[in-house]
Coordinates of C-alpha atoms and ligand atoms in Angstrom, one line a residue:
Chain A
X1 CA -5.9 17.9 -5.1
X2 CA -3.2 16.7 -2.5
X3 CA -5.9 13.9 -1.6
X4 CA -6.1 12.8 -5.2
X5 CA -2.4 12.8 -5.6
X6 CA -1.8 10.2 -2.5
X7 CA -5.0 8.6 -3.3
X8 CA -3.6 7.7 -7.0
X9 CA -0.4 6.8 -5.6
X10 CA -2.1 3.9 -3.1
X11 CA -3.7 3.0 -5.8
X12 CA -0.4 1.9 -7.8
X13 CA 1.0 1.0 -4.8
X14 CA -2.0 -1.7 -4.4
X15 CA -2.2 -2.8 -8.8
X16 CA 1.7 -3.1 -8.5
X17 CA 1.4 -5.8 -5.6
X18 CA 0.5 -8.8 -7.6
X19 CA 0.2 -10.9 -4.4
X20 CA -2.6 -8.4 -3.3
X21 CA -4.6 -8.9 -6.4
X22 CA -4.3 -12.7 -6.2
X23 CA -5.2 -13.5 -2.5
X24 CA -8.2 -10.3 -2.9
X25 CA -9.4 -11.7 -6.0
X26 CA -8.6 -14.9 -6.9
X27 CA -8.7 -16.5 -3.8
X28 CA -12.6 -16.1 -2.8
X29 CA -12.9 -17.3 -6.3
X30 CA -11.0 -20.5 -6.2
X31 CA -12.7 -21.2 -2.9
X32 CA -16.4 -20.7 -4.2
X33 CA -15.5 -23.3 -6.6
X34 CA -14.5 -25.2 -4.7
X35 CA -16.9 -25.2 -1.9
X36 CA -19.4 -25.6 -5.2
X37 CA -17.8 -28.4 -5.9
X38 CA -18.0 -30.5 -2.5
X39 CA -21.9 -29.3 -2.7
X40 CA -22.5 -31.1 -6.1
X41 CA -21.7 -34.2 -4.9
X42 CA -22.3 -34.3 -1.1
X43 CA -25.4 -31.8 -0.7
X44 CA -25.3 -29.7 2.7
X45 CA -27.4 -26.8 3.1
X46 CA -25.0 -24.1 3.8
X47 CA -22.7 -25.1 0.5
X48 CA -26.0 -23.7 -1.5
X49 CA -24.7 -21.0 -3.8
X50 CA -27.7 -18.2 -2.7
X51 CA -25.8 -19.1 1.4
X52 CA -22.2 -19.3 0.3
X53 CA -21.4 -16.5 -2.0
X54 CA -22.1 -13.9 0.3
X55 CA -20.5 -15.3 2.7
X56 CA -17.0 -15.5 0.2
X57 CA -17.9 -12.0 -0.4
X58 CA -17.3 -11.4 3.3
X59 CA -14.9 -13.4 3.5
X60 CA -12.6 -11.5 0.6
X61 CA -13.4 -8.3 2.1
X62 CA -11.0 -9.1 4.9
X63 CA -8.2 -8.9 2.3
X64 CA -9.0 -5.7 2.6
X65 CA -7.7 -4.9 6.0
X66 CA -4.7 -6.6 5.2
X67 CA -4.0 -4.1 1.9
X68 CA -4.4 -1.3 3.8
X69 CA -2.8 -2.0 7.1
X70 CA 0.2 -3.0 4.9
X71 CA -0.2 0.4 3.0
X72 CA 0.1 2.2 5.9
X73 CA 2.3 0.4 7.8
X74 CA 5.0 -0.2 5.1
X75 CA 4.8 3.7 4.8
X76 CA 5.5 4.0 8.3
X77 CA 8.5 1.6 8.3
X78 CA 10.6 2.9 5.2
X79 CA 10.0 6.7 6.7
X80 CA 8.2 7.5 3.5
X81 CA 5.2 8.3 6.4
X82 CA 7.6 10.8 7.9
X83 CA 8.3 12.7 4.5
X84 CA 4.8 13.1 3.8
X85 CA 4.3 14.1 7.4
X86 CA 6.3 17.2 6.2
X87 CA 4.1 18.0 3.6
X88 CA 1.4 20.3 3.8
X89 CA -1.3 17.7 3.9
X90 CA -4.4 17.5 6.5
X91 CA -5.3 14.0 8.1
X92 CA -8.3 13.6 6.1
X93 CA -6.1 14.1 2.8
X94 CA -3.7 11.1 4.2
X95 CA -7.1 9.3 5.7
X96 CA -9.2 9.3 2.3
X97 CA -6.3 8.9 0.3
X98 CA -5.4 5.5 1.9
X99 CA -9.3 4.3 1.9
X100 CA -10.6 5.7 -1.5
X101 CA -8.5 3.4 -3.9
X102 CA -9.9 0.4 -1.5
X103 CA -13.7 1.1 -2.8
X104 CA -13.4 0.3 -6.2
X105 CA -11.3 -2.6 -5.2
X106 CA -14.4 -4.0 -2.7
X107 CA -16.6 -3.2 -5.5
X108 CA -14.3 -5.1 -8.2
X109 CA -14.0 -8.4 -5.6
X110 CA -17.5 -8.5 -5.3
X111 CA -18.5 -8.0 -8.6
X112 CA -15.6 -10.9 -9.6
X113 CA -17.3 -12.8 -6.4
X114 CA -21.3 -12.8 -7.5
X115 CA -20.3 -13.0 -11.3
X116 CA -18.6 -16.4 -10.6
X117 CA -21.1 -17.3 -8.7
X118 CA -23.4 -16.5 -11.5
X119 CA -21.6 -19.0 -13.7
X120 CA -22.3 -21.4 -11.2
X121 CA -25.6 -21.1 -11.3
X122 CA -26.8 -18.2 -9.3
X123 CA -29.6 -17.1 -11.0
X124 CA -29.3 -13.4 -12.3
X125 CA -31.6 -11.1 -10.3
X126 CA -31.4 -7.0 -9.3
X127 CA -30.8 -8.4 -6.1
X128 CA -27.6 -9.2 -6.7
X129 CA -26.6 -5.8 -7.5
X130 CA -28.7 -5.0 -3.8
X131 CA -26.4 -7.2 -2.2
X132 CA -23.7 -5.8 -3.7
X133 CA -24.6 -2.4 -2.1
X134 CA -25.5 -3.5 1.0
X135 CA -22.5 -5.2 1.5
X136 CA -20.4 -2.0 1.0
X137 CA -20.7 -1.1 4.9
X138 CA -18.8 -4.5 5.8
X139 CA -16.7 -3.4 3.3
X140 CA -16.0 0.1 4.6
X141 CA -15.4 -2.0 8.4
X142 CA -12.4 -4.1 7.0
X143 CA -11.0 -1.0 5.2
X144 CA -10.8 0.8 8.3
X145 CA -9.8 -1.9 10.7
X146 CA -7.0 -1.9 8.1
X147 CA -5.9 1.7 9.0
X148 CA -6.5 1.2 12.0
X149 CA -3.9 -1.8 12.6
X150 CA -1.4 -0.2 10.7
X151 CA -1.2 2.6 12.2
X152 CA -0.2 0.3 15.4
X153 CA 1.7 -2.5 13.9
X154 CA 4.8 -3.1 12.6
X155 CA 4.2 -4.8 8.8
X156 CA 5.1 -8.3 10.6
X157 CA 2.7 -7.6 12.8
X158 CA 0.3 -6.8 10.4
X159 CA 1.5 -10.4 8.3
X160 CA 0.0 -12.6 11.0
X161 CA -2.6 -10.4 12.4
X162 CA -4.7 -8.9 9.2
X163 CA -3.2 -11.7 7.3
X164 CA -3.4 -14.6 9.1
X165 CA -5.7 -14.4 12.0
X166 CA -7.9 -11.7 10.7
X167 CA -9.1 -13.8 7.5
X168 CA -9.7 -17.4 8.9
X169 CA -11.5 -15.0 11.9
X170 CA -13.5 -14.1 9.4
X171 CA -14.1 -17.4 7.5
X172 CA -14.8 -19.0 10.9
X173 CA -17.1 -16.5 12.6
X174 CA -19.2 -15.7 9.9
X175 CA -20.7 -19.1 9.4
X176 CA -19.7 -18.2 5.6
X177 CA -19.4 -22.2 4.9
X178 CA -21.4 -24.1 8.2
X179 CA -24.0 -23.4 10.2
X180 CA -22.9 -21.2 13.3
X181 CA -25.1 -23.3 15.7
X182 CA -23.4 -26.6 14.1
X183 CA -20.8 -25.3 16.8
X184 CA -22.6 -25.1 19.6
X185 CA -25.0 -21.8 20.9
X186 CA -22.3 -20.6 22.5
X187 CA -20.0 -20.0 19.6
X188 CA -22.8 -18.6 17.7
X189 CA -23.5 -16.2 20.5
X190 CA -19.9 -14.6 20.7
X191 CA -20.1 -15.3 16.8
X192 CA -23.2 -12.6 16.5
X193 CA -21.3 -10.2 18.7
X194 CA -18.7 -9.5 16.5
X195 CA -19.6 -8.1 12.5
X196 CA -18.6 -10.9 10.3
X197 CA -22.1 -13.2 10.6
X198 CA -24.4 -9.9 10.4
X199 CA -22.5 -9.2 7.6
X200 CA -23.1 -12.4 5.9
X201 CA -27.3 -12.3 6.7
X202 CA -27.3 -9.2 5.4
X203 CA -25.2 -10.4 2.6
X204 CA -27.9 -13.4 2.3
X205 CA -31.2 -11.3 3.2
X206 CA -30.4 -8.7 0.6
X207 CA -30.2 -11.7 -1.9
X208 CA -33.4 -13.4 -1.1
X209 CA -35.0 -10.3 -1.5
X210 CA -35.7 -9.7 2.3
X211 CA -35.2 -6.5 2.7
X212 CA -37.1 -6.0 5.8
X213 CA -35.2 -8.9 7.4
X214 CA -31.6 -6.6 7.0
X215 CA -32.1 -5.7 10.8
X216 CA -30.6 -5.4 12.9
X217 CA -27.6 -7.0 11.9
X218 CA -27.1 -4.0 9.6
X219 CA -27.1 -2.0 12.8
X220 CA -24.4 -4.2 14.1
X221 CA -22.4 -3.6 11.0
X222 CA -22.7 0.1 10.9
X223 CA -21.9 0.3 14.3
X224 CA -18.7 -1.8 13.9
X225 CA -17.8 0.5 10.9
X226 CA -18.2 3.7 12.7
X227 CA -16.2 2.2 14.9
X228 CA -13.1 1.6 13.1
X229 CA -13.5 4.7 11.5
X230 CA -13.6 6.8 14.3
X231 CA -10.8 4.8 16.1
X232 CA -8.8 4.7 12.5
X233 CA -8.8 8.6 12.6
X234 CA -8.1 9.1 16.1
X235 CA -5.3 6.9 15.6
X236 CA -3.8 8.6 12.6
X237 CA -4.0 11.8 14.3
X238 CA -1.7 11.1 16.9
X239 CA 0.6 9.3 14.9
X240 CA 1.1 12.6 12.6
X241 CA 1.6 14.4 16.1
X242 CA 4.7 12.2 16.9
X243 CA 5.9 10.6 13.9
Chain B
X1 CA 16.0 34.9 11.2
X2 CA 14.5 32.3 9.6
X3 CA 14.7 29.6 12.1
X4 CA 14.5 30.5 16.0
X5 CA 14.6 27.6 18.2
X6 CA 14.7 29.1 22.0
X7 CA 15.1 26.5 24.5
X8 CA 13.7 23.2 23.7
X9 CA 13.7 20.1 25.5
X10 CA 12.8 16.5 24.2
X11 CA 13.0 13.4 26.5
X12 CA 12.6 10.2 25.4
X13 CA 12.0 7.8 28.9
X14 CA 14.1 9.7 30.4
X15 CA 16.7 10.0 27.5
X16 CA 17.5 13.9 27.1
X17 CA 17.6 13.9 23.5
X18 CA 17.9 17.4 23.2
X19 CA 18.6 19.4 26.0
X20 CA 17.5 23.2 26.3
X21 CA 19.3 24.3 22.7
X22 CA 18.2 27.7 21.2
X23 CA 19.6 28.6 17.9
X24 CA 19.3 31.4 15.7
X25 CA 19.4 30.7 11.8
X26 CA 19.4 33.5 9.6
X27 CA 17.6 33.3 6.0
X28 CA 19.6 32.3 3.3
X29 CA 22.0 30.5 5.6
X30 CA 23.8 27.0 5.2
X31 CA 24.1 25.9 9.0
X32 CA 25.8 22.1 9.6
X33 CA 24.3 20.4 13.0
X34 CA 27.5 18.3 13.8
X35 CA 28.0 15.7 17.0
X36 CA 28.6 11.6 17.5
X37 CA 25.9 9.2 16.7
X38 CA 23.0 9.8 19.2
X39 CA 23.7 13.9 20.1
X40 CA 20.5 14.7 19.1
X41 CA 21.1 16.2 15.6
X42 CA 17.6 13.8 14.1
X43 CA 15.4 15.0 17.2
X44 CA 16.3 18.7 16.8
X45 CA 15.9 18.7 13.1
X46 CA 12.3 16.6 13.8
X47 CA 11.8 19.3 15.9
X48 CA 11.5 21.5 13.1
X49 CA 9.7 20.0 10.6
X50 CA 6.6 19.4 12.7
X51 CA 7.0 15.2 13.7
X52 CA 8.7 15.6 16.9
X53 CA 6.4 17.0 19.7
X54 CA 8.7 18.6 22.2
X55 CA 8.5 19.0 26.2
X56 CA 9.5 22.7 26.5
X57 CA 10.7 26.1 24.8
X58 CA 9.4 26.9 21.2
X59 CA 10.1 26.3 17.6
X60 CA 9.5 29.1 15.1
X61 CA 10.4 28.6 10.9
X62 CA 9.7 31.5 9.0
X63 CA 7.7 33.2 11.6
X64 CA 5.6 30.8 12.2
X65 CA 5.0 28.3 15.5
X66 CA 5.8 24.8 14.6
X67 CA 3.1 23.6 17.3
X68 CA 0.4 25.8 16.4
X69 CA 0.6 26.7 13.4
X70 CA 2.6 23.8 11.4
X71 CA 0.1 23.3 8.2
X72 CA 2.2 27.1 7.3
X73 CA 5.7 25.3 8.7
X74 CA 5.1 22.9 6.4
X75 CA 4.4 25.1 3.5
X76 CA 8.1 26.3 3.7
X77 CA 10.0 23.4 4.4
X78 CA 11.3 20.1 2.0
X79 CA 12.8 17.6 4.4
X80 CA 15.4 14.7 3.1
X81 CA 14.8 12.5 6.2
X82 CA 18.0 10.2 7.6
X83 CA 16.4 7.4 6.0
X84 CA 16.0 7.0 2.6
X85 CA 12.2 7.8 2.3
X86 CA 10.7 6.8 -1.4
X87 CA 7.8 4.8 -2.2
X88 CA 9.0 2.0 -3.2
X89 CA 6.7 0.6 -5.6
X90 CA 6.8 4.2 -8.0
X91 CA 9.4 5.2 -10.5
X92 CA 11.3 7.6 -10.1
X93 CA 9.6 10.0 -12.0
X94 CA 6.1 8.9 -10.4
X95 CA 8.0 9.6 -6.9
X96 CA 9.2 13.3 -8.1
X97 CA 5.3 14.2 -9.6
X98 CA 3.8 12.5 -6.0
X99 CA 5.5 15.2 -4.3
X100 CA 4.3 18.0 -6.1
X101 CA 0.9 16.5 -5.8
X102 CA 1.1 16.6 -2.0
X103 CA 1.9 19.7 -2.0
X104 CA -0.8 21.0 -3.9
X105 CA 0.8 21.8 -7.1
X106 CA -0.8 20.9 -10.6
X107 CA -0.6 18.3 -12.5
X108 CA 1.3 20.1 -15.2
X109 CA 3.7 21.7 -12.7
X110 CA 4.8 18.5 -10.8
X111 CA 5.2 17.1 -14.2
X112 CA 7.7 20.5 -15.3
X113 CA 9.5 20.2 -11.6
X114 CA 10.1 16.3 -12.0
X115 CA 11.6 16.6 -15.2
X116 CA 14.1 19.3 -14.1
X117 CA 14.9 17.2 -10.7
X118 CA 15.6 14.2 -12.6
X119 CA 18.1 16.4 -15.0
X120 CA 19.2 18.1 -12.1
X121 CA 20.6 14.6 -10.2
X122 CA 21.5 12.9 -13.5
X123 CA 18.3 10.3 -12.5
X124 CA 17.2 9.9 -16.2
X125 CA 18.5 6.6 -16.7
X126 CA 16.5 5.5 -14.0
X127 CA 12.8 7.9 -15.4
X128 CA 10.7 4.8 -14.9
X129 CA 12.5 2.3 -13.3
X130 CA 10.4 1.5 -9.8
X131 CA 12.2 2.7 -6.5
X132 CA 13.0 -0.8 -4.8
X133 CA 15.0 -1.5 -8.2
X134 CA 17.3 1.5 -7.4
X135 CA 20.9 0.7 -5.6
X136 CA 20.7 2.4 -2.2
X137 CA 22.9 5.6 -3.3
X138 CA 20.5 6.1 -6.5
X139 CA 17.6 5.5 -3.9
X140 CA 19.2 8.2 -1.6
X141 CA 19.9 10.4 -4.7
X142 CA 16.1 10.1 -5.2
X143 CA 14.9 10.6 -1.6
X144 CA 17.0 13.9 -1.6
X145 CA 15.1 15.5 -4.9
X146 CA 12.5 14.9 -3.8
X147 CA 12.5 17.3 -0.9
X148 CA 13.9 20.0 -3.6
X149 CA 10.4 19.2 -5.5
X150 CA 8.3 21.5 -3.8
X151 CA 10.7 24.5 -4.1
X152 CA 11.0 25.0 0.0
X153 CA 12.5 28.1 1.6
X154 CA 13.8 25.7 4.4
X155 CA 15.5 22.7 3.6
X156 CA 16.6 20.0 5.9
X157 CA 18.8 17.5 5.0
X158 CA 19.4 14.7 7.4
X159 CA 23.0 13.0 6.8
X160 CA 22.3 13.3 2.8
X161 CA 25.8 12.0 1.7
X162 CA 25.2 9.0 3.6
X163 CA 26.0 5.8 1.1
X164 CA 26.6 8.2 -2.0
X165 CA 29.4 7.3 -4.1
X166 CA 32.3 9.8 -4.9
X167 CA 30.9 11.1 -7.6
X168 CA 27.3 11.7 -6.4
X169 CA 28.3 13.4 -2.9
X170 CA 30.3 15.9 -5.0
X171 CA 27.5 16.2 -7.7
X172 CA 25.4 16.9 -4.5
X173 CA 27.7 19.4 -3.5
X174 CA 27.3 21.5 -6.4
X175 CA 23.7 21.2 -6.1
X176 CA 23.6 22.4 -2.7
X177 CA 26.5 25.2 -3.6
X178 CA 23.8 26.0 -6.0
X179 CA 20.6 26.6 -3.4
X180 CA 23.4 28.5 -1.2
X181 CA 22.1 31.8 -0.3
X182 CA 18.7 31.8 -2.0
X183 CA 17.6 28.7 0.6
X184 CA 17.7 28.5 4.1
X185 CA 19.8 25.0 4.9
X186 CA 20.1 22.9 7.9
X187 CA 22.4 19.5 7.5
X188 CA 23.7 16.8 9.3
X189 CA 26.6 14.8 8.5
X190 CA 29.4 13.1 9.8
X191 CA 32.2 13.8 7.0
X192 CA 33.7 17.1 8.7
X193 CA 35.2 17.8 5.7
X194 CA 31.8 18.4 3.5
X195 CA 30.7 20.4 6.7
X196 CA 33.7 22.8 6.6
X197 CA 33.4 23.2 2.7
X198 CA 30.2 24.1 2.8
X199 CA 28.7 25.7 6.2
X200 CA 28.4 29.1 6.9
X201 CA 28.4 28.3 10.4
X202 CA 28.3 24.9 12.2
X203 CA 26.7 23.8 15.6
X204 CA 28.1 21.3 17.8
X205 CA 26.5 18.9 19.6
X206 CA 26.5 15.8 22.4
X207 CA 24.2 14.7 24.9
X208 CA 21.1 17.1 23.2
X209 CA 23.6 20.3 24.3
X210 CA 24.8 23.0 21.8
X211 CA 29.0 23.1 22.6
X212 CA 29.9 25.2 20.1
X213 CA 28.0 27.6 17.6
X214 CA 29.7 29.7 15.3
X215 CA 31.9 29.6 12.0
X216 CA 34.9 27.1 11.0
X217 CA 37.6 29.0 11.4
X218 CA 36.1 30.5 15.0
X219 CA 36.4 27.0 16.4
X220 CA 39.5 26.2 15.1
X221 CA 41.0 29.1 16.7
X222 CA 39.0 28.7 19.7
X223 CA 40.3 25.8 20.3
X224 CA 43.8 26.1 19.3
X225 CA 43.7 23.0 17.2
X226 CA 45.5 22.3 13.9
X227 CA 42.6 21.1 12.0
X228 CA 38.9 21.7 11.5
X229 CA 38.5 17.8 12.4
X230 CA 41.1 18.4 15.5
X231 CA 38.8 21.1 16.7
X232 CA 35.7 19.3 16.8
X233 CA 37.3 16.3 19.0
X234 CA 38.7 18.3 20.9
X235 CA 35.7 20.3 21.3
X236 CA 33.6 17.0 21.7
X237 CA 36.1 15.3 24.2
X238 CA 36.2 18.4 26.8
X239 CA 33.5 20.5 26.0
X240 CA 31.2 20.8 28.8
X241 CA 28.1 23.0 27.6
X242 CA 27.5 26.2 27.3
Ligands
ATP301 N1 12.0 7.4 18.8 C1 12.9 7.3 19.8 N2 12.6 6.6 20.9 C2 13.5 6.6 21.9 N3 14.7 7.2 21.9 C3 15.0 7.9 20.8 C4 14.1 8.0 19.7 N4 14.7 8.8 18.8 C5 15.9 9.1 19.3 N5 16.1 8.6 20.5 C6 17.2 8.8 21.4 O1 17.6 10.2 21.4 C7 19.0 10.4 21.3 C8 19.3 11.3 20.1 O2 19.0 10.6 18.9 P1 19.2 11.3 17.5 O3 18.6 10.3 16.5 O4 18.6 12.6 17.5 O5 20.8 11.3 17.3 P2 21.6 11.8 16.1 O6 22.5 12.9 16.6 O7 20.8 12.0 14.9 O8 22.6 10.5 15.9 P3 23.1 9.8 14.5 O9 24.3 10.5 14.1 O10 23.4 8.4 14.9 O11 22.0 9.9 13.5 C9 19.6 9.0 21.3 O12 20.0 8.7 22.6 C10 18.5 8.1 20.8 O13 18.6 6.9 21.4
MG302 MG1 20.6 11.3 13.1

């Protein structure tokens, strides 16, 4: 009950912040077409649409963090944090209530994501709605990353970091638009430590239909979810202990 | 009593923010916590209200321990922080139902208590206009019924006249006048005047120390001064601790 009340509450706070809904949404989308573009008239590998839209999908997911890190840390700053702090709420009301409205968002980007994609000729298959799903873990990584760094940072902070580092991280380590090894092994090997590129072979796999081939990066992914999870709690906590 | 504090300290790198203060608040009592900028008046009331973890002594509202058992602290208390605190992207109405909703009320009965509070603080001009479009007294009008929303036994209210017009602080008067007696009230301010008018007994403060504790009337004759204001420079100026 107080969880739903918050929850619905982030949620308006997120629908009511145009700019939110135009870099989550419309960005990827502007950028698969044109990265579709370029690919129709100079062919590279990478640019094809079963490589590149997961890798968007990725890639809008790290809107993500920045939503919710600005959620929290904007609460924090204007001391509406400290009022709700007084109210009889447990972390995992405050917790969920911040991450829930975020789903349906990750659900709606990818769904926008894959459905342009479709109308560029991605060819309609029940994978699509497997990627979909198998992408949600990635999802749930960016989401808590996002509590995570605002329970830390100031909503500056959170500007350049989610915002601006965070995202071209995550359209430059995830080989979303070139091949990784293009770089250079090296890159590509600090590349597949962090989440982003196991998130877009997965993202890729799932679409071919190769299941099987999922692993481990999925492992990778789950473990970099826990992760932030964990950390975003642990986190929160002690904030609510000294507000 | 309804509020016991017995002996708290709170350092803040060193800073002694609040400095071994005990304090006795009785139920139904309207107690001012007065002193210069930086005497310690946010700490102790954060202190109260759960969001201020504190080096020694102990904190009890209502009976209960505000370190180990603060999920029933905060089941009494509605807090108007020194900031205006309001989410900024809500109406006003939406801010008044969110508040029930955190505290666990239905969704009919934030709806009944949001509608009173926005009769209550003449807000319903401004039913569904969105926070951030608020001037900053209507904001702070807001931000204080908002702590009323939940009905609390124990209300804080941090420097609540701060940036309210003429006409709102004494509408705010009347509202507090109103909850005098049947709720416990602790409040900061800085006009002396809206603490004499109102207090049933006022605490002094500097440098995290309690000078004075007691009614009006005791410290102006304590001190031998002319006025209420008089009284509490004087006390201020030469006051040592007790
Ligand atoms: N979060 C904090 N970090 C470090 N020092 C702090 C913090 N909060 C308060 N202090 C210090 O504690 C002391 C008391 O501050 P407090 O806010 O309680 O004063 P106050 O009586 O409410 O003052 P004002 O009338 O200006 O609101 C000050 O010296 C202040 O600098
Ligand atoms: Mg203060």
């Amino acid at each position: 009950m107080k969880m739903t009340a918050f929850s619905s509450r982030v949620a308006k706070e997120i629908i009511r912040d145009p700019l939110s809904l135009i870099f989550g949404l419309c960005f990827p989308v502007v950028l698969l077409l044109l990265l579709s573009a370029i690919n129709a008239n100079v062919p590279v590998n990478v640019f094809d649409i079963e490589k590149l839209t997961p890798g968007i999908a990725v890639f809008g997911y790290s809107f993500l963090t920045l939503f919710s890190a600005q959620l929290v840390s904007g609460d924090r700053c204007s001391a509406m944090l400290i009022r709700l702090f007084t109210a009889p709420m447990s972390a995992a009301d405050f917790i969920l209530g911040y991450m829930l409205p975020l789903f349906p968002m990750a659900v709606v980007q990818s769904i926008v994501c894959f459905g342009t994609a479709m109308l560029l000729g991605l060819e309609p298959s029940v994978n699509i709605v497997f990627a979909v799903l198998l992408l949600l873990p990635s999802a749930l990584f960016f989401i808590g990353l996002g509590v995570l760094c605002g329970t830390f940072l100031s909503e500056k902070a959170v500007g350049g970091l989610c915002g601006a580092l965070l995202t071209n991280l995550t359209a430059f380590a995830s080989g979303a638009w070139f091949d990784l090894s293009l770089v250079g092994s090296a890159f590509r090997k600090i590349c597949e430590l962090l989440p982003f590129a196991h998130s877009v072979y997965i993202g890729r796999n799932a679409l071919s239909g190769n299941f099987a081939d999922i692993f481990p990066d999925m492992y990778y992914v789950l473990g970099y979810m826990l992760a932030a999870m964990i950390f975003a709690v642990i986190a929160f906590m002690r904030k609510m202990k000294e507000a | 009593m309804m509020i016991r504090i017995s002996d708290i300290t709170k350092s803040y790198k060193g800073v002694k923010a609040v400095d071994g203060l005990s304090l006795a608040v009785g139920d139904g009592e309207l107690f001012s916590l007065l002193g210069v900028n930086g005497a310690g008046k946010t700490t102790t009331i954060k202190t109260m209200c759960c969001l201020c973890p504190f080096d020694s002594g102990s904190v009890e509202i209502g009976g209960f321990d505000v370190v180990k058992q603060p999920e029933k602290v905060k089941e009494l208390i509605g807090v108007s922080p020194q900031e205006t605190a309001v989410a900024r992207n809500l109406s006003v109405y939406e801010n008044l139902v969110l508040m029930g909703g955190v505290h666990g009320f239905s969704k009919e009965k934030s709806k009944n208590i949001a509608e009173e509070m926005i009769s209550k603080f003449n807000l319903s001009k401004f039913r569904d206009m969105q926070a951030k479009k608020l001037s900053g007294g209507w904001q702070r009008r807001l931000s204080i019924a908002m702590a009323l929303v939940s009905d609390p036994k124990v209300l804080f209210l941090d420097e609540p006249t701060l940036g309210l017009d003429v006409i709102a602080r004494s509408e705010l008067w009347d509202v507090i006048r109103e909850l005098k007696g049947k709720v416990t009230i602790i409040l900061t301010t800085h006009y002396l005047e809206e603490a004499e008018s109102l207090s049933d007994r006022v605490g002094i403060m500097r440098d995290g120390k309690l000078l004075f504790c007691g009614k009006c009337d005791e410290l102006v004759s304590g001190t031998g001064a002319k006025s209420f204001e008089d009284a509490f420079v004087k006390t201020v100026k030469e006051g040592k601790g007790e």
